[in-house]
Coordinates of C-alpha atoms in Angstrom, one line a residue:
M6 CA -55.3 -34.1 111.6
V7 CA -58.3 -33.2 113.8
V8 CA -61.4 -35.4 113.1
C9 CA -63.7 -33.9 115.7
V10 CA -63.3 -30.3 116.8
C11 CA -66.0 -30.6 119.4
N12 CA -64.1 -33.3 121.3
A13 CA -60.6 -32.6 120.1
I14 CA -60.2 -36.1 118.6
R15 CA -57.4 -36.7 116.2
E16 CA -57.2 -39.1 113.3
K17 CA -54.6 -41.2 115.2
D18 CA -57.1 -41.6 118.1
V19 CA -59.8 -42.9 115.8
R20 CA -57.4 -45.3 114.1
T21 CA -56.3 -46.6 117.5
A22 CA -59.9 -47.2 118.6
A23 CA -60.6 -49.0 115.3
R24 CA -57.5 -51.2 115.8
E25 CA -58.8 -52.0 119.3
G26 CA -62.2 -53.2 117.9
A27 CA -64.4 -50.2 117.3
T28 CA -66.5 -50.8 114.3
S29 CA -68.5 -47.6 114.2
A30 CA -67.9 -43.9 115.0
C31 CA -70.0 -44.2 118.1
Q32 CA -68.0 -47.1 119.4
A33 CA -64.8 -45.3 118.7
Y34 CA -65.9 -42.1 120.5
R35 CA -67.1 -44.2 123.5
A36 CA -63.7 -45.9 123.6
L37 CA -62.2 -42.4 123.8
G38 CA -64.5 -41.4 126.6
C39 CA -66.8 -39.0 124.6
Q40 CA -69.6 -38.9 122.1
A41 CA -70.3 -37.1 118.8
K42 CA -71.9 -33.7 119.5
C43 CA -72.7 -31.8 116.2
G44 CA -72.2 -35.0 114.1
Q45 CA -70.2 -33.4 111.2
C46 CA -67.2 -35.6 112.0
V47 CA -69.1 -38.9 111.9
P48 CA -68.7 -39.5 108.1
F49 CA -64.9 -38.8 108.3
A50 CA -64.5 -41.0 111.4
R51 CA -66.5 -43.8 109.6
Q52 CA -64.1 -43.6 106.6
I53 CA -61.1 -43.9 108.9
I54 CA -62.6 -46.9 110.7
N55 CA -63.5 -48.6 107.4
A56 CA -59.9 -48.0 106.1
E57 CA -58.4 -49.5 109.2
R58 CA -60.8 -52.5 109.1
A59 CA -59.9 -53.1 105.4
A60 CA -56.2 -53.0 106.2
A61 CA -56.5 -55.5 109.0

């Protein structure tokens, strides 16, 4: 599933960034070499990161 259309970031990419230590959407995006543009994806990215952190 695509999380961020602006940057073509997929859910699996955000999950991987979270597993590698990203604790926020901004950190995850930086780890992927980009940044949030329009911001509509940030709440969804945050949910994914929180789910990964809870599962760890």
